[in-house]
Coordinates of C-alpha atoms and ligand atoms in Angstrom, one line a residue:
M1 CA -4.1 -20.1 7.5
S2 CA -3.6 -21.3 3.8
T3 CA -4.1 -18.5 1.2
E4 CA -3.9 -21.0 -1.7
K5 CA -7.3 -20.8 -3.3
G6 CA -9.1 -21.9 -6.6
P7 CA -10.4 -19.1 -8.9
N8 CA -13.4 -17.0 -7.3
F9 CA -16.8 -17.2 -9.2
I10 CA -16.0 -13.9 -11.1
E11 CA -12.8 -15.2 -12.1
E12 CA -14.7 -18.3 -13.5
L13 CA -17.2 -16.2 -15.4
I14 CA -14.3 -14.0 -16.9
A15 CA -12.3 -17.2 -17.9
A16 CA -15.4 -18.5 -19.7
D17 CA -15.7 -15.2 -21.5
V18 CA -12.0 -15.1 -22.6
A19 CA -12.2 -19.0 -23.7
S20 CA -15.1 -18.1 -25.9
G21 CA -13.3 -15.3 -27.5
K22 CA -15.8 -12.7 -26.3
H23 CA -14.3 -9.1 -27.0
N24 CA -11.3 -11.0 -28.4
G25 CA -10.2 -12.0 -25.1
R26 CA -9.8 -8.5 -23.9
V27 CA -10.5 -7.8 -20.2
L28 CA -10.8 -4.2 -19.0
T29 CA -12.4 -3.5 -15.6
R30 CA -12.8 -0.2 -13.7
F31 CA -12.9 0.7 -10.3
P32 CA -15.5 3.6 -9.9
P33 CA -15.3 5.5 -6.6
E34 CA -17.6 8.4 -5.9
P35 CA -15.1 11.2 -4.5
N36 CA -17.3 12.0 -1.6
G37 CA -15.0 10.6 1.2
Y38 CA -12.1 8.4 1.7
L39 CA -11.5 4.8 0.7
H40 CA -12.2 2.2 3.5
I41 CA -11.4 -1.5 3.8
G42 CA -14.7 -2.3 1.9
H43 CA -13.2 -0.5 -1.0
A44 CA -10.1 -2.3 -0.8
K45 CA -12.0 -5.5 -1.5
S46 CA -13.3 -3.9 -4.7
I47 CA -9.9 -2.5 -5.5
C48 CA -8.1 -6.0 -5.1
L49 CA -10.9 -7.7 -7.1
N50 CA -11.1 -5.5 -10.2
F51 CA -7.4 -5.0 -10.4
G52 CA -6.6 -8.4 -9.4
V53 CA -8.9 -10.2 -11.9
A54 CA -7.8 -7.9 -14.6
K55 CA -4.1 -8.8 -14.1
K56 CA -5.0 -12.4 -13.9
F57 CA -6.2 -12.1 -17.6
N58 CA -3.5 -9.7 -19.0
G59 CA -6.2 -6.9 -18.8
K60 CA -6.4 -3.6 -17.3
T61 CA -8.2 -1.4 -15.0
N62 CA -9.3 2.1 -15.3
L63 CA -10.1 4.2 -12.4
R64 CA -13.3 6.2 -12.8
F65 CA -14.3 9.0 -10.4
D66 CA -18.1 8.7 -10.5
D67 CA -18.7 12.3 -10.0
T68 CA -22.3 13.0 -10.6
N69 CA -23.4 14.5 -7.4
P70 CA -22.0 18.2 -7.4
E71 CA -22.8 19.0 -3.7
T72 CA -20.8 16.0 -1.9
E73 CA -17.8 15.8 -4.1
E74 CA -14.2 17.3 -3.5
T75 CA -10.8 17.5 -5.0
E76 CA -9.4 16.5 -1.7
Y77 CA -11.1 13.2 -1.9
V78 CA -10.0 12.6 -5.3
E79 CA -6.3 13.1 -4.2
S80 CA -6.8 10.8 -1.4
I81 CA -8.6 8.0 -3.4
K82 CA -5.6 8.0 -5.7
A83 CA -2.8 7.9 -3.1
D84 CA -4.5 5.1 -1.4
I85 CA -4.8 2.9 -4.5
K86 CA -1.2 3.6 -5.2
W87 CA -0.5 2.6 -1.5
L88 CA -2.3 -0.6 -1.8
G89 CA 0.0 -1.5 -4.8
F90 CA -2.3 -1.0 -7.9
D91 CA -1.8 1.3 -10.8
W92 CA -4.6 2.2 -13.3
A93 CA -4.5 2.3 -16.8
N94 CA -6.6 5.6 -17.3
E95 CA -7.9 8.1 -15.1
F96 CA -11.3 9.1 -16.1
Y97 CA -14.0 11.1 -14.8
T98 CA -17.8 10.8 -15.3
S99 CA -18.1 14.4 -15.4
D100 CA -15.9 14.1 -18.9
Y101 CA -18.8 12.3 -20.2
F102 CA -21.5 14.8 -19.5
D103 CA -21.7 16.1 -22.9
T104 CA -21.9 12.6 -24.4
L105 CA -24.4 11.5 -21.6
F106 CA -26.4 14.5 -22.6
E107 CA -26.5 13.4 -26.3
F108 CA -27.5 9.8 -25.0
A109 CA -30.6 11.4 -23.3
I110 CA -31.4 13.4 -26.6
K111 CA -31.2 10.1 -28.4
L112 CA -33.6 8.3 -25.9
I113 CA -36.0 11.3 -26.1
K114 CA -36.0 11.0 -30.0
N115 CA -36.6 7.3 -29.9
G116 CA -39.6 8.0 -27.5
W117 CA -37.7 6.1 -24.6
A118 CA -37.5 9.1 -22.3
Y119 CA -39.8 12.1 -21.3
V120 CA -39.9 15.2 -19.1
D121 CA -42.1 14.8 -15.8
D122 CA -43.4 17.9 -14.2
S123 CA -44.5 15.9 -10.9
T124 CA -42.9 16.5 -7.6
S125 CA -40.6 13.9 -6.1
E126 CA -43.3 12.9 -3.6
Q127 CA -45.7 12.4 -6.6
I128 CA -43.3 10.4 -8.5
A129 CA -42.9 8.1 -5.4
E130 CA -46.4 7.8 -5.0
M131 CA -47.0 6.8 -8.5
K132 CA -44.4 4.3 -8.3
G133 CA -46.5 1.6 -6.7
T134 CA -45.2 -1.1 -4.4
P135 CA -43.1 -4.4 -5.1
T136 CA -46.8 -6.2 -5.3
E137 CA -48.7 -3.6 -6.9
P138 CA -48.0 -1.9 -10.3
G139 CA -47.5 1.9 -10.5
N140 CA -49.3 4.4 -12.2
E141 CA -48.3 6.3 -15.4
S142 CA -47.5 10.0 -15.1
P143 CA -50.0 12.4 -16.7
F144 CA -46.7 13.9 -18.5
R145 CA -45.7 10.5 -19.8
N146 CA -47.2 11.0 -23.4
R147 CA -45.7 14.4 -24.2
T148 CA -44.6 14.6 -27.7
I149 CA -40.9 14.1 -28.8
E150 CA -40.8 17.7 -29.8
E151 CA -42.1 19.0 -26.4
N152 CA -39.6 16.7 -24.6
I153 CA -36.7 17.9 -26.5
S154 CA -37.7 21.6 -26.0
L155 CA -38.3 21.2 -22.1
F156 CA -35.2 19.3 -21.7
E157 CA -33.0 22.0 -23.4
K158 CA -34.6 24.3 -21.1
M159 CA -33.8 22.3 -18.1
K160 CA -30.3 22.2 -19.3
N161 CA -30.5 26.0 -19.9
G162 CA -31.5 26.8 -16.3
E163 CA -35.0 27.8 -17.2
F164 CA -36.6 25.9 -14.3
K165 CA -35.8 25.6 -10.6
E166 CA -34.6 22.5 -8.8
G167 CA -37.1 19.7 -8.5
E168 CA -39.5 21.6 -10.9
K169 CA -38.7 18.9 -13.8
V170 CA -36.8 15.6 -14.1
L171 CA -36.2 13.3 -17.1
R172 CA -37.5 9.8 -17.0
A173 CA -36.8 6.9 -19.0
K174 CA -40.0 5.2 -20.4
I175 CA -40.1 1.8 -19.6
D176 CA -42.9 -0.1 -17.7
M177 CA -44.8 1.2 -14.8
A178 CA -45.9 -2.4 -14.1
S179 CA -42.7 -4.0 -14.1
P180 CA -42.1 -6.2 -11.1
N181 CA -38.8 -4.6 -11.1
M182 CA -39.3 -1.2 -9.3
H183 CA -36.2 0.2 -11.0
M184 CA -37.8 -0.5 -14.4
R185 CA -40.7 1.9 -13.4
D186 CA -39.9 4.8 -15.5
P187 CA -36.7 5.6 -13.5
V188 CA -35.4 9.3 -13.1
I189 CA -32.4 9.7 -15.3
Y190 CA -31.7 13.7 -15.1
R191 CA -32.5 16.0 -12.6
I192 CA -32.0 19.8 -12.3
K193 CA -29.2 20.8 -9.7
H194 CA -28.0 24.5 -9.7
A195 CA -24.7 23.5 -8.1
A196 CA -21.1 24.2 -8.7
H197 CA -19.3 21.0 -9.6
H198 CA -15.8 20.1 -8.4
R199 CA -14.6 20.0 -12.1
T200 CA -17.2 21.2 -14.5
G201 CA -17.6 24.4 -12.5
N202 CA -21.1 26.0 -13.4
K203 CA -21.3 24.8 -16.9
W204 CA -24.1 22.3 -16.0
L205 CA -27.5 22.9 -14.4
I206 CA -28.6 19.2 -14.7
Y207 CA -26.8 16.2 -13.6
P208 CA -27.5 12.6 -14.7
M209 CA -28.5 10.0 -12.1
Y210 CA -26.3 6.8 -11.0
D211 CA -28.3 4.6 -13.3
F212 CA -27.9 6.7 -16.4
A213 CA -24.3 7.6 -15.8
H214 CA -22.6 4.4 -14.6
G215 CA -23.5 2.1 -17.3
Q216 CA -22.9 4.4 -20.0
S217 CA -19.8 5.3 -18.7
D218 CA -18.8 1.6 -18.6
S219 CA -19.7 1.7 -22.6
I220 CA -18.0 4.6 -23.3
E221 CA -14.8 3.2 -21.8
N222 CA -15.2 -0.3 -23.5
I223 CA -15.4 -1.9 -20.2
T224 CA -15.9 -5.5 -20.6
H225 CA -16.5 -6.5 -17.0
S226 CA -18.3 -4.2 -14.7
I227 CA -17.8 -5.6 -11.3
C228 CA -20.2 -4.0 -8.5
T229 CA -21.6 -4.9 -5.2
L230 CA -25.0 -7.1 -4.7
E231 CA -27.2 -4.2 -4.3
F232 CA -27.0 -3.4 -7.9
E233 CA -28.4 -6.7 -9.1
V234 CA -31.6 -5.3 -9.2
H235 CA -30.3 -2.4 -11.3
R236 CA -28.8 -4.7 -13.9
P237 CA -32.0 -4.9 -16.0
L238 CA -31.9 -1.1 -16.3
Y239 CA -28.3 -1.3 -17.1
E240 CA -28.9 -3.7 -19.8
W241 CA -32.1 -1.9 -21.2
L242 CA -30.2 1.5 -21.5
I243 CA -27.2 -0.3 -23.4
E244 CA -29.7 -2.0 -25.9
K245 CA -31.6 1.2 -26.4
L246 CA -28.7 3.5 -26.8
D247 CA -27.0 0.7 -29.0
I248 CA -23.8 1.2 -27.3
F249 CA -20.8 -1.1 -26.4
P250 CA -22.2 -4.1 -24.4
S251 CA -20.4 -3.8 -20.9
R252 CA -21.7 -6.4 -18.6
Q253 CA -22.2 -6.1 -14.9
Y254 CA -21.4 -8.8 -12.3
E255 CA -22.2 -8.5 -8.7
F256 CA -20.4 -9.7 -5.5
A257 CA -21.2 -9.5 -1.8
R258 CA -19.7 -6.4 0.0
L259 CA -17.4 -6.5 2.7
N260 CA -19.0 -6.2 6.2
L261 CA -16.7 -6.2 9.0
S262 CA -17.8 -6.9 12.8
Y263 CA -17.1 -3.9 15.1
T264 CA -17.1 -1.5 12.1
V265 CA -19.2 0.8 10.6
M266 CA -18.3 1.3 6.7
S267 CA -20.8 3.8 5.0
K268 CA -19.1 6.9 4.0
R269 CA -22.0 8.8 5.3
K270 CA -21.3 7.4 8.7
L271 CA -17.6 7.8 8.5
L272 CA -18.1 11.4 7.6
Q273 CA -20.3 11.8 10.7
L274 CA -17.5 10.4 12.9
V275 CA -15.0 13.3 11.5
K276 CA -17.7 16.0 11.6
E277 CA -18.6 15.4 15.0
K278 CA -15.2 15.0 16.1
H279 CA -15.5 11.4 17.5
V280 CA -12.3 10.8 15.6
D281 CA -9.3 12.7 14.8
G282 CA -10.0 13.1 11.1
W283 CA -10.4 10.6 8.2
D284 CA -6.9 9.1 8.9
D285 CA -7.6 8.5 12.7
P286 CA -5.7 5.3 13.5
R287 CA -9.2 3.7 14.6
M288 CA -11.0 4.4 11.4
P289 CA -11.4 1.7 8.9
T290 CA -10.3 4.0 6.1
L291 CA -7.1 2.9 4.2
S292 CA -5.5 6.1 5.3
G293 CA -6.5 5.3 9.0
L294 CA -5.2 2.0 8.7
R295 CA -2.0 3.1 7.3
R296 CA -1.4 5.7 10.1
R297 CA -2.1 2.8 12.4
G298 CA 0.6 0.8 10.9
Y299 CA -1.3 -1.7 8.5
T300 CA 0.8 -2.8 5.6
P301 CA -0.6 -3.0 2.1
A302 CA 0.6 -6.6 1.8
S303 CA -1.5 -7.6 5.0
I304 CA -4.7 -5.8 3.7
R305 CA -4.3 -7.5 0.2
N306 CA -3.7 -10.8 1.9
F307 CA -7.0 -10.2 4.0
C308 CA -8.9 -9.7 0.8
D309 CA -7.6 -12.6 -0.6
I310 CA -8.4 -14.9 2.4
I311 CA -12.1 -13.6 2.6
G312 CA -12.4 -14.4 -0.8
V313 CA -15.5 -13.3 -3.1
A314 CA -19.0 -14.3 -2.0
K315 CA -22.3 -14.3 -3.8
R316 CA -24.1 -13.9 -0.4
E317 CA -23.8 -11.1 2.4
N318 CA -21.9 -12.0 5.4
V319 CA -20.0 -10.4 8.1
I320 CA -16.3 -10.9 8.4
D321 CA -14.7 -11.0 11.8
A322 CA -12.7 -7.9 12.6
G323 CA -10.2 -10.1 14.2
L324 CA -9.2 -11.8 10.8
L325 CA -8.0 -8.3 9.7
E326 CA -5.8 -8.1 12.8
F327 CA -4.6 -11.5 12.3
C328 CA -3.4 -10.6 8.7
V329 CA -1.6 -7.7 9.8
R330 CA 0.3 -9.6 12.9
E331 CA 1.3 -12.3 10.4
D332 CA 2.8 -9.6 8.3
L333 CA 4.5 -7.7 10.8
N334 CA 6.0 -10.8 12.6
K335 CA 8.1 -11.4 9.5
H336 CA 9.2 -7.6 9.2
A337 CA 9.1 -5.8 12.4
L338 CA 12.2 -4.5 14.4
R339 CA 12.2 -5.6 17.7
R340 CA 12.7 -3.1 20.5
M341 CA 12.1 -2.8 24.1
V342 CA 9.8 -0.1 25.7
V343 CA 8.5 0.0 29.0
L344 CA 4.9 1.4 29.3
N345 CA 4.5 1.9 32.9
P346 CA 7.9 2.2 34.3
V347 CA 9.0 1.2 37.8
K348 CA 12.8 1.5 39.0
L349 CA 14.8 -1.7 39.5
I350 CA 18.1 -1.7 41.1
I351 CA 20.9 -4.3 40.6
T352 CA 22.4 -4.0 44.0
D353 CA 25.5 -6.2 43.2
Y354 CA 26.1 -4.7 39.9
P355 CA 29.1 -2.2 39.9
D356 CA 28.1 1.6 39.9
G357 CA 28.9 3.3 36.7
K358 CA 29.6 0.1 34.9
T359 CA 27.9 -0.3 31.5
E360 CA 27.8 -3.3 29.2
T361 CA 26.8 -3.4 25.7
F362 CA 24.9 -6.4 24.2
H363 CA 24.0 -7.1 20.8
A364 CA 20.4 -7.9 20.3
E365 CA 18.6 -9.4 17.2
N366 CA 16.4 -6.8 15.2
N367 CA 14.1 -9.9 14.1
P368 CA 14.6 -13.5 15.0
E369 CA 12.0 -14.2 12.3
A370 CA 14.4 -13.0 9.5
E371 CA 17.0 -15.3 8.1
D372 CA 19.9 -12.8 8.9
K373 CA 18.1 -11.9 12.2
G374 CA 17.4 -8.3 10.6
G375 CA 21.0 -7.4 11.8
Y376 CA 21.5 -6.4 15.1
R377 CA 21.3 -3.4 17.5
Q378 CA 23.2 -2.5 20.6
I379 CA 21.5 -2.1 24.0
T380 CA 23.1 -1.1 27.0
F381 CA 22.7 -2.6 30.7
S382 CA 23.6 -0.9 33.8
K383 CA 22.8 -0.8 37.6
E384 CA 19.5 1.0 37.2
I385 CA 16.8 -0.2 34.8
W386 CA 13.1 0.2 34.2
I387 CA 10.7 -2.6 34.2
E388 CA 6.9 -2.7 34.0
R389 CA 5.1 -2.0 37.2
E390 CA 2.8 -4.9 36.4
D391 CA 5.7 -7.4 36.2
F392 CA 6.4 -7.0 39.9
M393 CA 3.9 -8.5 42.5
E394 CA 4.5 -8.1 46.4
N395 CA 2.2 -11.1 47.1
P396 CA 2.0 -13.1 43.9
P397 CA -0.5 -15.7 43.1
K398 CA 0.8 -19.4 42.2
K399 CA 1.4 -19.1 38.7
F400 CA 2.9 -15.6 38.6
F401 CA 6.0 -16.4 36.7
R402 CA 7.4 -12.8 36.7
L403 CA 9.3 -10.9 39.6
A404 CA 8.3 -11.0 43.2
P405 CA 10.3 -11.2 46.5
G406 CA 12.6 -14.3 46.3
Q407 CA 11.5 -15.1 42.7
M408 CA 14.1 -15.1 39.6
V409 CA 13.4 -13.9 36.0
R410 CA 15.6 -13.3 33.1
L411 CA 16.0 -9.9 31.7
K412 CA 15.5 -10.4 28.0
N413 CA 19.3 -10.1 26.2
A414 CA 20.8 -9.7 29.7
Y415 CA 20.9 -11.6 33.0
I416 CA 18.9 -13.7 35.4
I417 CA 17.9 -11.5 38.5
K418 CA 16.4 -12.5 41.8
C419 CA 14.6 -10.1 43.7
H420 CA 15.4 -9.6 47.6
S421 CA 13.5 -6.4 48.5
F422 CA 11.5 -3.5 47.5
K423 CA 10.4 0.0 48.7
K424 CA 7.1 1.4 48.9
D425 CA 6.0 5.2 49.5
D426 CA 3.3 6.3 52.0
N427 CA 0.3 5.3 49.7
G428 CA 1.8 1.8 49.4
N429 CA 3.0 2.3 45.8
I430 CA 6.2 0.3 44.8
T431 CA 9.0 2.9 44.3
E432 CA 12.1 0.7 43.9
I433 CA 12.8 -3.0 43.5
Y434 CA 16.0 -4.4 44.5
C435 CA 17.6 -7.5 42.9
S436 CA 20.9 -9.3 42.6
H437 CA 22.0 -11.0 39.3
I438 CA 23.6 -14.1 38.3
P439 CA 26.7 -13.1 36.5
E440 CA 27.3 -16.4 34.8
S441 CA 23.8 -16.2 33.3
R442 CA 24.4 -13.5 30.5
S443 CA 22.5 -14.4 27.4
G444 CA 24.1 -16.3 24.9
K445 CA 26.8 -17.4 27.4
D446 CA 24.8 -18.6 29.9
S447 CA 26.6 -21.3 32.1
S448 CA 24.5 -20.7 35.1
G449 CA 22.4 -24.0 34.8
I450 CA 19.4 -22.1 36.3
N451 CA 16.1 -22.3 34.5
V452 CA 13.5 -19.5 35.0
K453 CA 10.0 -19.3 33.5
G454 CA 9.6 -15.7 33.1
T455 CA 11.6 -13.3 30.7
L456 CA 10.8 -9.7 31.2
H457 CA 11.5 -6.8 28.8
W458 CA 13.2 -3.6 30.3
V459 CA 15.2 -0.4 29.5
D460 CA 18.4 1.0 30.6
A461 CA 17.6 3.9 32.9
G462 CA 20.8 5.5 32.1
N463 CA 20.4 5.3 28.2
C464 CA 16.8 5.6 27.3
T465 CA 14.2 8.1 25.6
S466 CA 10.9 9.0 26.7
V467 CA 8.3 8.6 24.1
E468 CA 4.5 8.8 23.7
V469 CA 2.6 5.6 23.1
R470 CA -1.0 5.5 21.8
L471 CA -2.7 2.0 22.5
Y472 CA -5.6 1.7 20.4
D473 CA -8.6 -0.7 20.8
R474 CA -12.0 -1.0 18.7
L475 CA -13.7 2.0 18.0
F476 CA -17.1 0.6 18.8
R477 CA -17.9 -1.9 21.6
S478 CA -20.7 -3.8 19.7
E479 CA -20.2 -6.3 17.0
N480 CA -22.8 -4.5 14.8
P481 CA -22.6 -0.9 15.8
G482 CA -26.0 0.8 16.5
G483 CA -28.2 -2.2 15.0
A484 CA -31.5 0.0 14.3
N485 CA -30.6 2.7 16.7
D486 CA -27.7 5.5 16.5
F487 CA -24.3 4.1 15.9
T488 CA -22.6 6.5 17.9
N489 CA -24.2 5.2 21.0
D490 CA -21.8 2.1 20.6
L491 CA -18.6 4.1 20.4
N492 CA -16.0 2.5 22.7
P493 CA -15.1 5.3 25.2
D494 CA -11.6 3.5 25.8
S495 CA -10.8 3.3 22.2
C496 CA -7.6 5.3 22.7
R497 CA -5.3 5.3 25.7
I498 CA -2.4 7.9 25.7
I499 CA 0.8 7.0 27.5
H500 CA 2.7 10.2 27.6
H501 CA 6.0 9.1 29.0
A502 CA 6.9 5.5 28.1
M503 CA 10.4 4.5 28.5
A504 CA 12.2 3.2 25.2
E505 CA 15.6 1.6 24.7
Y506 CA 18.0 4.2 23.0
A507 CA 17.9 2.5 19.5
L508 CA 14.3 4.0 19.1
T509 CA 15.6 7.5 18.9
E510 CA 16.8 6.5 15.4
A511 CA 13.3 5.1 14.4
Q512 CA 12.3 5.8 10.9
P513 CA 8.8 6.8 10.0
V514 CA 8.6 3.9 7.6
E515 CA 9.6 1.3 9.8
H516 CA 7.5 -1.2 11.8
Y517 CA 8.2 -2.1 15.1
Q518 CA 7.4 -4.8 17.8
F519 CA 7.8 -3.7 21.3
L520 CA 8.7 -6.8 23.1
R521 CA 5.5 -8.3 24.8
L522 CA 3.4 -5.2 23.8
G523 CA 2.4 -5.5 20.2
Y524 CA 3.3 -3.9 16.9
F525 CA 4.1 -0.3 16.7
F526 CA 4.3 2.4 14.0
A527 CA 5.5 6.1 14.1
D528 CA 2.6 8.6 14.2
K529 CA 2.4 11.4 11.3
N530 CA 2.8 13.9 14.2
S531 CA 5.8 12.2 15.6
T532 CA 9.1 14.7 15.8
A533 CA 12.6 14.2 16.6
E534 CA 11.7 15.8 20.1
K535 CA 8.4 14.0 20.7
Q536 CA 8.1 10.6 19.1
I537 CA 4.6 9.1 19.0
F538 CA 3.9 5.4 18.3
N539 CA 0.5 4.0 17.4
R540 CA -0.2 0.3 18.6
T541 CA -1.1 -1.3 15.3
V542 CA -2.4 -4.5 17.0
T543 CA -1.3 -6.5 20.2
L544 CA 0.8 -9.6 20.0
K545 CA -2.2 -11.9 20.6
D546 CA -5.9 -11.6 20.0
T547 CA -7.0 -10.0 23.3
W548 CA -10.7 -10.1 22.0
A549 CA -10.9 -13.8 21.4
K550 CA -9.8 -14.1 25.1
E551 CA -12.7 -11.7 26.1
L552 CA -15.2 -13.6 24.2
K553 CA -14.2 -16.9 25.7
K554 CA -14.3 -15.6 29.3
K555 CA -18.1 -14.6 28.5
E556 CA -18.9 -18.2 27.2
Ligands
ATP601 P1 -20.4 3.7 0.8 O1 -21.7 2.9 1.0 O2 -19.4 3.4 1.9 O3 -20.7 5.1 0.7 P2 -20.3 3.3 -2.2 O4 -20.7 2.1 -2.7 O5 -21.2 4.6 -2.1 O6 -19.9 3.1 -0.5 P3 -18.2 4.0 -3.9 O7 -17.2 5.2 -3.8 O8 -19.5 4.5 -4.8 O9 -18.9 3.9 -2.3 O10 -17.8 2.5 -4.3 C1 -16.7 2.4 -5.1 C2 -16.7 1.2 -5.4 O11 -16.4 0.2 -4.3 C3 -18.0 0.4 -5.7 O12 -17.8 -0.5 -6.9 C4 -18.5 -0.2 -4.8 O13 -19.3 -1.2 -5.0 C5 -17.3 -0.7 -4.0 N1 -17.5 -0.8 -2.6 C6 -17.9 0.1 -1.6 N2 -18.1 -0.4 -0.3 C7 -17.7 -1.7 -0.5 C8 -17.5 -2.9 0.5 N3 -18.0 -2.6 1.7 N4 -17.3 -4.0 0.0 C9 -16.9 -4.3 -1.3 N5 -17.0 -3.2 -2.2 C10 -17.2 -2.0 -1.8
MG602 MG1 -21.8 4.8 -4.4

């Protein structure tokens, strides 16, 4: 898949601004997360876009924590957001907090009131909603709309000083109750909240609403291009109205389609629910679409950046196939992952004509895709080895090119072997498989002239280590989890399968936590954060092939 692309439509708009000399060609964007959860793959899209376009035009990007909701925000989230952005490979010019602007925003509100563009309303939130009208009918003006400027200033000061209870009063912009745009029908811009804030503590008892914080913060920072998702398109007239009335820096808002992924939920509210109800093992559970989950699973920053690049920047909502993200990580890991052999479901295989006590050491490529083969590791071979139970069949169907009585296969990096017998227990389970080997068939020096169709991975039973392997599948079994119903009904009950005792080749005992591995024929793996020298745990990042595509074909 080619990743060569022309400029996206946002880049075209910015290029035109730069060419026309707007803001003297200066470009300053911002990434404005609300610190009420961990970043997810959708945020990665916004990060790549904001930081990417700024870089393209020699500009900069601010990180701004949009922390205007005291109840839902926490410092833990701030720290995780910073770590995730850095991990993705981006660096911000400034770290700002909307809460740093609370004084300025308060002054802005006073300025609106003084010019007759804002008023204190005593109506309840239900009454305000009722007076709002509908998209086809105009709303009604509040009985408090025509208070005097002096009264409004005095009431707003009292709101600030905690003289009213929550919900008793709000500050509204005075715009147009008949506007076809519902957001222009006297939107609430400040509300009373007697809650402690993660940064300003108990200093504030009133907090600005999103619409009265976001655009103003952009102006305070002299942001030239404020890029947000499509649902804010209808807020743009208000964004522009406030900038005009306050006569502040003319930041401009641009909208693009948010990223939606099949088989995935992305709203932070839903992700928080998954964590709280313990459907997953925390925000960084390897099945979560969070950046910390993807990282723990073994996704690389490059694969995520490439994914964001491939999907491009759209003007219309669409749903991206989750398989594309998997494709991107597979493609990246194929180039970098070290090859190792691990047997998940072991059965003993004995090479009867191989001398007792003999051990041979082979050199095996770490990565055949790398120019220098990624260097070599040593693997040992002796009389007893482990192979996958599924790689042997007593009565194989026609095209079974693996092991069966009388059939030959190659053991990767070692010899061609031929099965002559096997042993079963009382329950009919195969317990041991007996083979002979072709001494002239040793890999690299094969003079046997024998061609076999199957190559199996294996592990020397006398020189291996037991590891835990976690096989993940999609967290949801439906493309659009929940639809109109409860999304937790669509959780995939088989999204995590734990193999407690997989047999791994000895080289894996030296596994590094930062290293990505390909376990031959099984997929790409990454050490879990809870892995220790005594108990190594590997998460499967992705299978080698797209197994879901096969499932879909079967259904067709
Ligand atoms: P959520 O709905 O998941 O809670 P949000 O929009 O409330 O997300 P914010 O923290 O406010 O989350 O988002 C920070 C930035 O990331 C915003 O500019 C927002 O538009 C962008 N963003 C959030 N989700 C997506 C997405 N799925 N695709 C693209 N951009 C996104
Ligand atoms: Mg938001």
